[in-house]
Amino acid sequence: MATTLAPPQLDKNVTDFLSKPRKMLLGGKWVEAASGKTFETYNPATGEVLARVAAGDREDIDRAVKAARRAFEEGPWPEMLPAERSRLLYKLADLIDQHREEFAELETLDNGKPVFFSRIVDVPTAIETFRYFSGWATKIEGNTVPISMPGAKYFAYTLREPVGVVGQIIPWNFPLIMASWKLAPALAAGCTVVLKPAEQTPLTALRLGELVMEAGFPDGVVNIIPGFGETAGAALAAHPDVDKIAFTGSTEVGKLIVDAARGNLKKVSLELGGKSPNIVFPDADLDAAIPGSAAAIFFNQGQCCTAGSRLFVHKSIFDKVVDGVAQATKTFHIGPGIDPTTNLGPLVSKEQQDRVCGYLESGAREGAKAVVGGHKIAGGGYFVEPTVLVDVKPQMKVVREEIFGPVVTAIPFSTPEEVATFANDSIYGLAAAVWTRDISKAHRTAAKLRAGTVWINCYNVFDSALPFGGYKQSGWGRESGHAVLELYTEVKSVCAQI
Ligand code: NAP
Ligand code: MG
């Protein structure tokens, strides 16, 4: 691990933000938890405490839901013109834009990810998400519907109305992007929100909450309650006055959300885990496919729900591609994310480092061989070596389960039919990729893959306009694009005899 540079000077707003205990945003006010409890958030590059944060629990969630209910039914928000909601969202985007560097550094310090990527991926994506959904606020429409009932004349139409008070629970891998993916469409649709960020990474969501208020959103429209999943998260998912819960995280917790939602049958949408196949055909442009396959797994330290964690390579080029991906890891600059030259940072937490190392040990026990990597990196911080495993069998845990770390299993195949079968042999169906110069083969394979997104000759390309979500146990519903508005609206049919 190279740590050549002294830590750079942090943005002054970042040092200020970290110097005080952070409260929760509830009904437009920054308040302590009802219990007075706080928790610590850590810098994964060093293991040191970054900040203290109010620990929301059942009572805080209940107060936040009441505030969100009031804001949904009374005051300026339900009366607000779509164009005014649109302007608020655009203003919020502009405010984030004005604080780009601050958000990038805060995200990196809290999550560990390289600031290089926070600057060019996380922060710009959040800004563009609010801008894109700002546009949708004025374009959510119903239809007029022809009625065939004999005997009278009818005029019928549909309205798309906000679903109501929305609970949103997000993970730690892209904290600011996840907060924007959740908040922007819900607010465009006219909902009010209680958002619970992950305990590991609450900071950028809390800073975003300050800008939400600065932009001028009415009190209670956005409430941000940091805290633990088992307490605050569970209370939000089960709350009888929450109309809809939107969750991103593990499939395991996704199932708990479904159970918790049954009390009042709140609407549920889920973005869950993945074990995405990344397929390299023998006619691929290997100058693109090899670095593309390395980035597919190692971007964000492998902590992506879409990570290309199962690399399928045609047997005629298997050794060449595997060697190329392994060599790519040797060029990585591994270190604290705040060093601007770092492109592979630490994992988010000690717990995640232990979990990933547990998979590495399980793989080794079951006979997998590490071509490169295979261990944690000693010293401070939660670093794990980028790892390529070969000699893997379909039933191994490292092939079947989501590792959520910088670990890829490489598997040879013979025919397009065989690799489609291999690729679909998973409980997950979030994403997949195909590398080939044969456009017919690319599209035929894309059609066969049971996944919500298929990339062709690229990986991890996201756009606010492009629906994203999972087949099978990777989730329910689609985020981004106009598809996500269905998650945050109800359709009302109005029928009049005229
Ligand atoms: P997780 O437990 O699913 O966390 C996601 C969110 O759910 C967090 O805000 C978490 O709160 C909350 N949560 C946890 N238990 C809950 C409950 N019973 N009711 C309501 N909310 C609850 O994920 P994790 O523990 O951070 O990571 C575990 C594994 O999940 C990872 O190794 C990875 O495989 C997977 N994961 C997948 C994604 C994805 O996008 N697909 C994202 C993150 C993790 P706290 O964090 O405060 O506990
Ligand atoms: Mg957790």
Coordinates of C-alpha atoms and ligand atoms in Angstrom, one line a residue:
M1 CA 0.0 0.0 0.0
A2 CA 1.5 3.3 -1.1
T3 CA 1.0 6.3 1.2
T4 CA 3.3 8.8 -0.3
L5 CA 1.4 12.0 0.2
A6 CA 0.7 13.9 3.4
P7 CA -3.0 14.2 3.9
P8 CA -4.3 17.2 1.9
Q9 CA -5.8 20.2 3.5
L10 CA -9.6 19.6 4.0
D11 CA -12.2 22.0 2.8
K12 CA -12.9 24.3 5.7
N13 CA -16.7 23.5 5.7
V14 CA -15.7 19.8 6.2
T15 CA -13.6 20.5 9.3
D16 CA -16.4 22.7 10.6
F17 CA -19.1 20.1 9.9
L18 CA -17.0 17.4 11.7
S19 CA -16.2 19.5 14.7
K20 CA -19.8 19.4 16.1
P21 CA -22.1 16.5 17.0
R22 CA -24.6 16.1 14.2
K23 CA -28.3 16.2 15.0
M24 CA -31.3 14.8 13.1
L25 CA -33.6 16.8 10.8
L26 CA -37.1 16.5 12.1
G27 CA -40.0 18.8 11.1
G28 CA -37.6 21.4 9.8
K29 CA -35.6 21.6 13.1
W30 CA -32.2 20.0 13.9
V31 CA -32.8 18.0 17.1
E32 CA -31.1 15.5 19.4
A33 CA -32.5 12.0 19.6
A34 CA -35.4 11.7 22.1
S35 CA -33.2 9.2 24.1
G36 CA -30.2 11.6 24.0
K37 CA -28.2 8.8 22.5
T38 CA -25.5 9.2 19.9
F39 CA -23.2 7.0 17.9
E40 CA -19.9 7.4 16.2
T41 CA -19.1 7.3 12.5
Y42 CA -15.5 6.2 11.5
N43 CA -13.0 7.0 8.9
P44 CA -12.4 3.6 7.2
A45 CA -8.9 4.6 6.1
T46 CA -7.7 4.9 9.7
G47 CA -10.4 3.5 12.0
E48 CA -10.5 6.9 13.8
V49 CA -13.8 8.5 14.9
L50 CA -14.9 11.2 12.4
A51 CA -18.0 12.5 14.1
R52 CA -20.8 11.8 16.7
V53 CA -24.3 11.6 15.4
A54 CA -27.7 11.5 17.0
A55 CA -29.0 7.9 17.2
G56 CA -32.6 7.9 16.1
D57 CA -34.9 5.2 17.4
R58 CA -38.6 4.3 17.4
E59 CA -39.7 7.5 19.1
D60 CA -37.8 9.8 16.7
I61 CA -39.1 7.8 13.7
D62 CA -42.6 8.3 15.1
R63 CA -42.2 12.0 15.5
A64 CA -40.7 12.3 12.0
V65 CA -43.5 10.4 10.4
K66 CA -46.0 12.7 12.2
A67 CA -44.1 15.7 10.9
A68 CA -44.1 14.2 7.4
R69 CA -47.8 13.5 7.6
R70 CA -48.5 17.1 8.7
A71 CA -46.4 18.4 5.8
F72 CA -48.2 16.2 3.4
E73 CA -51.6 17.2 4.4
E74 CA -51.3 20.8 5.7
G75 CA -49.3 23.9 5.0
P76 CA -47.6 25.0 1.8
W77 CA -46.5 21.6 0.3
P78 CA -49.8 20.1 -0.8
E79 CA -50.8 23.5 -2.3
M80 CA -47.5 24.0 -4.1
L81 CA -47.6 24.3 -7.9
P82 CA -45.6 21.6 -9.7
A83 CA -43.4 24.4 -11.2
E84 CA -42.6 25.5 -7.6
R85 CA -41.6 22.0 -6.6
S86 CA -39.5 21.8 -9.7
R87 CA -37.7 25.1 -8.9
L88 CA -37.0 23.8 -5.3
L89 CA -35.4 20.6 -6.7
Y90 CA -33.3 22.6 -9.2
K91 CA -32.2 25.0 -6.4
L92 CA -31.1 22.1 -4.3
A93 CA -29.1 20.7 -7.2
D94 CA -27.4 24.2 -7.5
L95 CA -26.6 24.3 -3.8
I96 CA -25.0 20.8 -3.9
D97 CA -23.1 22.1 -7.0
Q98 CA -21.8 25.1 -5.0
H99 CA -20.5 22.7 -2.3
R100 CA -19.1 20.0 -4.6
E101 CA -15.7 19.7 -3.0
E102 CA -17.1 19.7 0.5
F103 CA -19.5 16.8 -0.4
A104 CA -16.7 14.9 -2.2
E105 CA -14.4 15.1 0.9
L106 CA -17.1 14.3 3.4
E107 CA -18.2 11.2 1.3
T108 CA -14.7 10.0 1.1
L109 CA -13.9 10.5 4.8
D110 CA -17.1 8.7 5.9
N111 CA -17.2 5.8 3.3
G112 CA -13.5 5.4 2.4
K113 CA -14.0 5.7 -1.3
P114 CA -11.3 7.5 -3.4
V115 CA -12.0 11.2 -3.5
F116 CA -11.0 11.0 -7.2
F117 CA -14.3 9.1 -7.7
S118 CA -16.3 11.1 -5.2
R119 CA -15.5 14.1 -7.3
I120 CA -16.3 12.7 -10.8
V121 CA -19.0 10.1 -9.9
D122 CA -20.8 10.5 -6.6
V123 CA -21.3 14.3 -6.4
P124 CA -22.0 15.0 -10.1
T125 CA -24.5 12.0 -10.1
A126 CA -26.4 13.5 -7.1
I127 CA -26.6 16.9 -8.7
E128 CA -27.8 15.5 -12.1
T129 CA -30.4 13.3 -10.3
F130 CA -32.0 16.4 -8.7
R131 CA -31.9 18.3 -12.0
Y132 CA -33.4 15.4 -13.9
F133 CA -36.3 15.0 -11.4
S134 CA -36.8 18.7 -11.2
G135 CA -37.9 18.4 -14.8
W136 CA -40.4 15.6 -14.0
A137 CA -42.3 17.6 -11.3
T138 CA -44.2 19.4 -14.1
K139 CA -44.7 16.3 -16.3
I140 CA -46.6 13.8 -14.1
E141 CA -49.8 13.3 -16.0
G142 CA -53.0 11.2 -16.1
N143 CA -55.0 10.1 -19.1
T144 CA -58.5 10.6 -20.4
V145 CA -60.2 7.2 -20.8
P146 CA -63.0 6.1 -23.2
I147 CA -65.9 4.4 -21.4
S148 CA -68.0 1.8 -23.2
M149 CA -70.8 1.4 -20.6
P150 CA -74.1 1.6 -22.5
G151 CA -77.1 3.8 -21.5
A152 CA -75.4 7.0 -20.5
K153 CA -72.5 9.3 -21.3
Y154 CA -69.4 9.3 -19.2
F155 CA -66.3 11.4 -18.9
A156 CA -63.5 9.5 -17.2
Y157 CA -59.9 10.4 -16.5
T158 CA -57.0 9.3 -14.3
L159 CA -54.9 11.4 -11.9
R160 CA -51.5 10.6 -10.7
E161 CA -51.3 11.6 -7.1
P162 CA -48.4 11.4 -4.6
V163 CA -48.4 8.1 -2.7
G164 CA -48.1 10.0 0.6
V165 CA -45.6 9.7 3.5
V166 CA -42.6 7.7 2.3
G167 CA -40.0 5.9 4.4
Q168 CA -36.6 5.5 2.7
I169 CA -33.8 3.3 4.0
I170 CA -30.4 3.5 2.2
P171 CA -27.0 1.7 2.3
W172 CA -23.5 2.9 2.8
N173 CA -21.9 2.1 -0.6
F174 CA -23.0 5.3 -2.4
P175 CA -24.5 7.3 0.5
L176 CA -25.1 10.6 -1.4
I177 CA -26.2 9.0 -4.6
M178 CA -28.6 6.8 -2.8
A179 CA -30.1 9.7 -0.9
S180 CA -30.6 11.6 -4.1
W181 CA -32.0 8.6 -6.0
K182 CA -34.5 8.3 -3.2
L183 CA -35.4 11.9 -2.4
A184 CA -35.5 13.4 -5.9
P185 CA -38.3 11.3 -7.4
A186 CA -40.4 11.2 -4.2
L187 CA -40.2 15.1 -3.9
A188 CA -40.9 15.5 -7.6
A189 CA -44.1 13.4 -7.2
G190 CA -45.2 15.6 -4.2
C191 CA -44.5 13.0 -1.4
T192 CA -43.0 13.8 2.0
V193 CA -40.1 11.7 3.3
V194 CA -38.5 10.2 6.3
L195 CA -35.0 9.1 5.2
K196 CA -32.7 6.8 7.3
P197 CA -29.1 6.7 6.1
A198 CA -26.8 3.8 6.9
E199 CA -25.1 3.9 10.3
Q200 CA -21.7 3.6 8.7
T201 CA -22.2 6.7 6.5
P202 CA -24.8 9.3 7.8
L203 CA -22.8 12.4 7.1
T204 CA -23.5 13.5 3.5
A205 CA -27.2 12.8 4.0
L206 CA -27.2 15.1 7.0
R207 CA -25.3 17.8 5.1
L208 CA -27.8 17.4 2.3
G209 CA -30.6 18.0 4.8
E210 CA -29.1 21.4 5.6
L211 CA -29.2 22.3 1.9
V212 CA -32.8 21.0 1.6
M213 CA -33.8 23.6 4.3
E214 CA -31.6 26.3 2.7
A215 CA -33.3 25.6 -0.7
G216 CA -36.6 26.4 1.0
F217 CA -38.5 23.1 1.2
P218 CA -41.3 23.5 3.8
D219 CA -40.7 22.0 7.3
G220 CA -41.4 18.3 7.6
V221 CA -41.2 17.6 3.8
V222 CA -37.8 16.0 4.3
N223 CA -36.9 14.4 7.6
I224 CA -33.5 12.7 8.0
I225 CA -33.2 10.3 11.0
P226 CA -29.8 8.7 11.3
G227 CA -29.7 5.5 13.5
F228 CA -29.4 1.7 13.3
G229 CA -31.3 -0.6 11.0
E230 CA -32.5 -2.9 13.8
T231 CA -34.1 0.1 15.6
A232 CA -34.8 3.2 13.5
G233 CA -34.9 1.2 10.2
A234 CA -37.2 -1.4 11.5
A235 CA -39.5 1.2 13.1
L236 CA -39.8 3.0 9.8
A237 CA -40.5 -0.1 7.8
A238 CA -43.3 -1.2 10.3
H239 CA -44.8 2.2 10.9
P240 CA -48.6 2.1 10.4
D241 CA -48.7 5.7 9.0
V242 CA -46.1 5.3 6.4
D243 CA -47.7 4.8 3.0
K244 CA -44.7 3.5 1.1
I245 CA -41.2 2.2 2.0
A246 CA -38.3 2.3 -0.4
F247 CA -35.3 0.2 0.5
T248 CA -31.8 -0.3 -0.9
G249 CA -29.5 -2.8 0.7
S250 CA -29.0 -6.6 1.2
T251 CA -31.6 -9.2 0.1
E252 CA -31.6 -10.5 3.6
V253 CA -32.8 -7.2 5.1
G254 CA -35.1 -6.6 2.1
K255 CA -37.1 -9.7 3.2
L256 CA -37.3 -8.2 6.7
I257 CA -38.7 -5.0 5.1
V258 CA -41.4 -7.0 3.3
D259 CA -42.4 -8.7 6.6
A260 CA -42.5 -5.4 8.4
A261 CA -44.6 -3.7 5.7
R262 CA -47.4 -6.2 6.0
G263 CA -49.0 -4.6 9.0
N264 CA -50.5 -1.7 7.0
L265 CA -49.7 -3.2 3.5
K266 CA -47.6 -0.2 2.7
K267 CA -46.3 -0.1 -0.8
V268 CA -42.7 -1.6 -1.0
S269 CA -39.9 -1.1 -3.5
L270 CA -36.6 -2.9 -3.1
E271 CA -33.1 -2.5 -4.7
L272 CA -31.2 -5.5 -3.4
G273 CA -28.1 -7.5 -3.9
G274 CA -26.5 -8.9 -7.0
K275 CA -23.9 -11.4 -8.3
S276 CA -23.7 -10.0 -11.7
P277 CA -22.2 -12.0 -14.6
N278 CA -19.7 -10.2 -16.8
I279 CA -19.2 -12.2 -20.1
V280 CA -16.2 -11.9 -22.4
F281 CA -16.6 -13.6 -25.8
P282 CA -13.6 -14.6 -27.9
D283 CA -14.3 -11.9 -30.4
A284 CA -14.3 -9.0 -27.8
D285 CA -11.9 -6.1 -28.1
L286 CA -9.7 -7.2 -25.2
D287 CA -8.1 -3.7 -24.9
A288 CA -11.5 -2.6 -23.7
A289 CA -12.8 -5.8 -22.1
I290 CA -9.8 -6.4 -19.8
P291 CA -9.7 -3.0 -18.1
G292 CA -13.5 -2.9 -18.3
S293 CA -13.8 -6.2 -16.4
A294 CA -11.3 -5.0 -13.8
A295 CA -13.3 -1.8 -13.3
A296 CA -16.5 -3.8 -13.2
I297 CA -15.4 -5.5 -10.0
F298 CA -12.9 -3.2 -8.4
F299 CA -14.7 0.1 -8.7
N300 CA -15.8 1.3 -5.2
Q301 CA -13.7 -1.5 -3.7
G302 CA -16.3 -4.0 -5.1
Q303 CA -19.0 -2.5 -2.9
C304 CA -21.5 -2.1 -5.7
C305 CA -24.8 -3.9 -6.0
T306 CA -24.0 -4.3 -9.7
A307 CA -20.3 -5.4 -9.2
G308 CA -19.2 -7.7 -12.1
S309 CA -18.3 -10.4 -9.5
R310 CA -18.7 -13.4 -11.8
L311 CA -16.3 -13.1 -14.7
F312 CA -17.1 -15.6 -17.5
V313 CA -14.4 -15.8 -20.2
H314 CA -14.4 -17.9 -23.3
K315 CA -11.9 -20.8 -22.7
S316 CA -9.8 -19.8 -25.8
I317 CA -8.9 -16.4 -24.1
F318 CA -9.4 -17.4 -20.5
D319 CA -5.7 -17.2 -19.4
K320 CA -5.1 -14.0 -21.3
V321 CA -8.1 -12.1 -19.8
V322 CA -7.6 -13.4 -16.2
D323 CA -3.9 -12.5 -16.4
G324 CA -4.9 -9.0 -17.8
V325 CA -7.3 -8.4 -14.9
A326 CA -4.8 -9.6 -12.4
Q327 CA -2.1 -7.3 -13.9
A328 CA -4.5 -4.4 -13.8
T329 CA -4.7 -4.7 -10.0
K330 CA -0.9 -4.2 -9.8
T331 CA -1.3 -0.7 -11.2
F332 CA -3.8 0.3 -8.6
H333 CA -2.8 3.0 -6.1
I334 CA -4.2 1.6 -2.9
G335 CA -4.5 4.0 0.0
P336 CA -6.6 6.4 2.0
G337 CA -9.4 7.7 -0.3
I338 CA -8.6 11.3 0.6
D339 CA -5.2 11.0 -1.2
P340 CA -6.2 12.3 -4.7
T341 CA -4.0 9.7 -6.4
T342 CA -5.7 6.7 -4.7
N343 CA -8.0 4.6 -6.9
L344 CA -8.7 1.8 -4.5
G345 CA -9.6 2.7 -1.0
P346 CA -10.5 0.8 2.2
L347 CA -13.8 -1.1 2.7
V348 CA -16.4 0.7 4.6
S349 CA -15.9 -0.9 8.0
K350 CA -14.1 -3.5 10.0
E351 CA -17.2 -5.7 9.9
Q352 CA -17.2 -5.5 6.0
Q353 CA -13.5 -6.3 6.0
D354 CA -14.0 -9.3 8.2
R355 CA -17.0 -10.5 6.1
V356 CA -15.0 -10.2 2.8
C357 CA -12.0 -12.0 4.4
G358 CA -14.4 -14.7 5.6
Y359 CA -15.3 -15.3 1.9
L360 CA -11.7 -15.4 0.9
E361 CA -11.0 -18.1 3.6
S362 CA -14.1 -20.1 2.5
G363 CA -13.0 -19.9 -1.1
A364 CA -9.5 -21.2 -0.2
R365 CA -11.0 -24.0 1.9
E366 CA -13.2 -25.1 -1.0
G367 CA -10.3 -25.2 -3.4
A368 CA -10.4 -21.8 -5.2
K369 CA -7.0 -20.4 -6.1
A370 CA -6.1 -16.7 -5.9
V371 CA -4.2 -15.6 -9.0
V372 CA -3.7 -12.3 -7.3
G373 CA -4.7 -11.0 -3.8
G374 CA -6.5 -13.2 -1.3
H375 CA -5.8 -11.4 1.9
K376 CA -6.5 -8.3 3.9
I377 CA -3.8 -5.6 3.9
A378 CA -2.2 -5.3 7.4
G379 CA -2.0 -2.0 9.2
G380 CA -4.6 0.6 10.0
G381 CA -7.7 0.9 8.0
Y382 CA -10.0 -1.7 6.5
F383 CA -8.1 -2.6 3.3
V384 CA -8.5 -5.8 1.4
E385 CA -6.3 -6.9 -1.6
P386 CA -8.0 -6.8 -5.0
T387 CA -8.5 -10.6 -5.6
V388 CA -9.1 -12.8 -8.7
L389 CA -10.1 -16.3 -7.9
V390 CA -9.9 -19.2 -10.4
D391 CA -10.5 -23.0 -10.1
V392 CA -14.0 -22.2 -8.7
K393 CA -17.0 -24.5 -8.9
P394 CA -20.6 -23.4 -9.3
Q395 CA -21.7 -24.5 -5.8
M396 CA -18.9 -22.6 -3.9
K397 CA -20.1 -19.8 -1.6
V398 CA -17.7 -17.4 -3.4
V399 CA -19.6 -18.0 -6.6
R400 CA -23.1 -18.0 -5.2
E401 CA -23.2 -15.3 -2.6
E402 CA -22.8 -11.5 -2.8
I403 CA -19.3 -10.8 -1.3
F404 CA -19.5 -7.0 -1.7
G405 CA -15.8 -6.6 -1.8
P406 CA -12.9 -6.5 -4.3
V407 CA -13.2 -10.2 -5.2
V408 CA -14.0 -11.7 -8.6
T409 CA -14.4 -15.4 -9.5
A410 CA -13.3 -16.2 -13.1
I411 CA -15.0 -19.1 -14.9
P412 CA -14.3 -20.4 -18.4
F413 CA -17.1 -21.3 -20.9
S414 CA -17.4 -22.8 -24.3
T415 CA -20.6 -21.6 -26.1
P416 CA -23.0 -18.7 -25.9
E417 CA -25.8 -21.1 -24.8
E418 CA -23.7 -22.5 -22.0
V419 CA -22.6 -19.1 -20.7
A420 CA -26.2 -17.8 -20.6
T421 CA -27.1 -20.8 -18.5
F422 CA -24.2 -20.3 -16.2
A423 CA -24.9 -16.5 -15.9
N424 CA -28.6 -17.1 -15.0
D425 CA -27.7 -19.7 -12.4
S426 CA -28.2 -17.3 -9.5
I427 CA -30.9 -16.1 -7.1
Y428 CA -30.0 -12.6 -8.2
G429 CA -30.7 -10.7 -11.4
L430 CA -29.6 -7.2 -11.1
A431 CA -27.1 -6.5 -13.9
A432 CA -25.0 -8.3 -16.5
A433 CA -22.5 -7.4 -19.2
V434 CA -21.4 -8.8 -22.5
W435 CA -18.2 -8.0 -24.4
T436 CA -18.2 -8.9 -28.1
R437 CA -17.7 -7.3 -31.5
D438 CA -20.6 -9.3 -32.9
I439 CA -23.7 -7.1 -32.5
S440 CA -26.1 -10.0 -33.2
K441 CA -24.5 -12.1 -30.5
A442 CA -24.5 -9.2 -28.1
H443 CA -28.2 -8.6 -28.4
R444 CA -29.2 -12.2 -28.5
T445 CA -27.2 -12.8 -25.3
A446 CA -28.8 -9.6 -23.7
A447 CA -32.2 -11.1 -24.4
K448 CA -31.3 -14.4 -22.7
L449 CA -29.9 -12.8 -19.5
R450 CA -32.3 -12.6 -16.6
A451 CA -31.2 -9.2 -15.3
G452 CA -32.6 -5.7 -14.9
T453 CA -29.7 -4.1 -16.8
V454 CA -27.4 -5.5 -19.5
W455 CA -24.4 -3.5 -20.6
I456 CA -22.8 -4.2 -23.9
N457 CA -19.1 -3.4 -24.3
C458 CA -19.3 -1.2 -21.1
Y459 CA -20.0 -1.5 -17.4
N460 CA -21.7 0.5 -14.6
V461 CA -23.1 3.0 -17.0
F462 CA -26.0 4.7 -15.1
D463 CA -28.3 7.5 -16.2
S464 CA -31.1 9.3 -14.5
A465 CA -33.3 8.5 -17.5
L466 CA -32.5 4.8 -17.6
P467 CA -34.6 2.5 -15.4
F468 CA -32.6 0.4 -12.9
G469 CA -33.6 -2.5 -10.7
G470 CA -33.6 -6.2 -10.3
Y471 CA -35.1 -9.4 -11.6
K472 CA -35.5 -12.4 -9.1
Q473 CA -34.2 -11.7 -5.6
S474 CA -32.5 -8.5 -6.7
G475 CA -35.6 -6.5 -6.0
W476 CA -39.0 -5.1 -6.7
G477 CA -39.6 -2.0 -8.9
R478 CA -37.4 0.3 -11.0
E479 CA -35.6 3.4 -10.0
S480 CA -34.5 6.2 -12.3
G481 CA -36.3 7.3 -15.5
H482 CA -40.1 7.8 -15.5
A483 CA -40.4 4.2 -14.2
V484 CA -39.6 5.4 -10.7
L485 CA -42.5 7.8 -10.6
E486 CA -44.8 4.8 -10.5
L487 CA -43.2 3.9 -7.1
Y488 CA -44.1 7.3 -5.7
T489 CA -47.6 7.9 -7.2
E490 CA -51.1 6.4 -7.0
V491 CA -53.4 6.3 -9.9
K492 CA -56.9 7.6 -9.3
S493 CA -59.7 7.0 -11.8
V494 CA -62.4 9.6 -11.8
C495 CA -65.6 8.8 -13.7
A496 CA -68.4 11.3 -14.2
Q497 CA -71.8 10.7 -15.8
I498 CA -72.4 13.8 -18.0
Ligands
NAP1 P1 -28.1 -3.8 5.2 O1 -28.1 -4.3 6.6 O2 -29.0 -4.4 4.2 O3 -28.2 -2.2 5.2 C1 -29.0 -1.4 4.4 C2 -29.8 -0.4 5.2 O4 -30.8 -1.2 5.9 C3 -29.0 0.3 6.2 O5 -29.6 1.6 6.3 C4 -29.4 -0.5 7.5 O6 -29.2 0.2 8.7 C5 -30.8 -0.8 7.2 N1 -31.3 -2.0 8.0 C6 -30.6 -3.0 8.6 N2 -31.4 -3.9 9.2 C7 -32.6 -3.4 9.1 C8 -33.9 -3.8 9.6 N3 -34.0 -4.9 10.3 N4 -35.0 -3.0 9.3 C9 -34.9 -1.9 8.6 N5 -33.7 -1.5 8.1 C10 -32.6 -2.2 8.4 O7 -26.6 -4.0 4.6 P2 -25.3 -4.0 5.6 O8 -25.5 -4.7 6.8 O9 -24.8 -2.6 5.7 O10 -24.4 -4.8 4.6 C11 -24.5 -6.3 4.6 C12 -24.4 -6.8 3.2 O11 -25.5 -6.3 2.4 C13 -23.2 -6.4 2.4 O12 -22.1 -7.2 2.7 C14 -23.7 -6.5 1.0 O13 -23.6 -7.9 0.6 C15 -25.1 -6.2 1.1 N6 -25.4 -4.8 0.6 C16 -25.9 -4.6 -0.6 C17 -26.2 -3.4 -1.0 C18 -26.8 -3.2 -2.4 O14 -26.9 -2.0 -2.8 N7 -27.2 -4.2 -3.0 C19 -25.9 -2.3 -0.3 C20 -25.3 -2.4 1.0 C21 -25.1 -3.7 1.4 P3 -27.8 0.2 9.4 O15 -26.7 0.3 8.4 O16 -27.9 1.4 10.2 O17 -27.7 -1.0 10.2
MG2 MG -26.0 -2.9 8.9

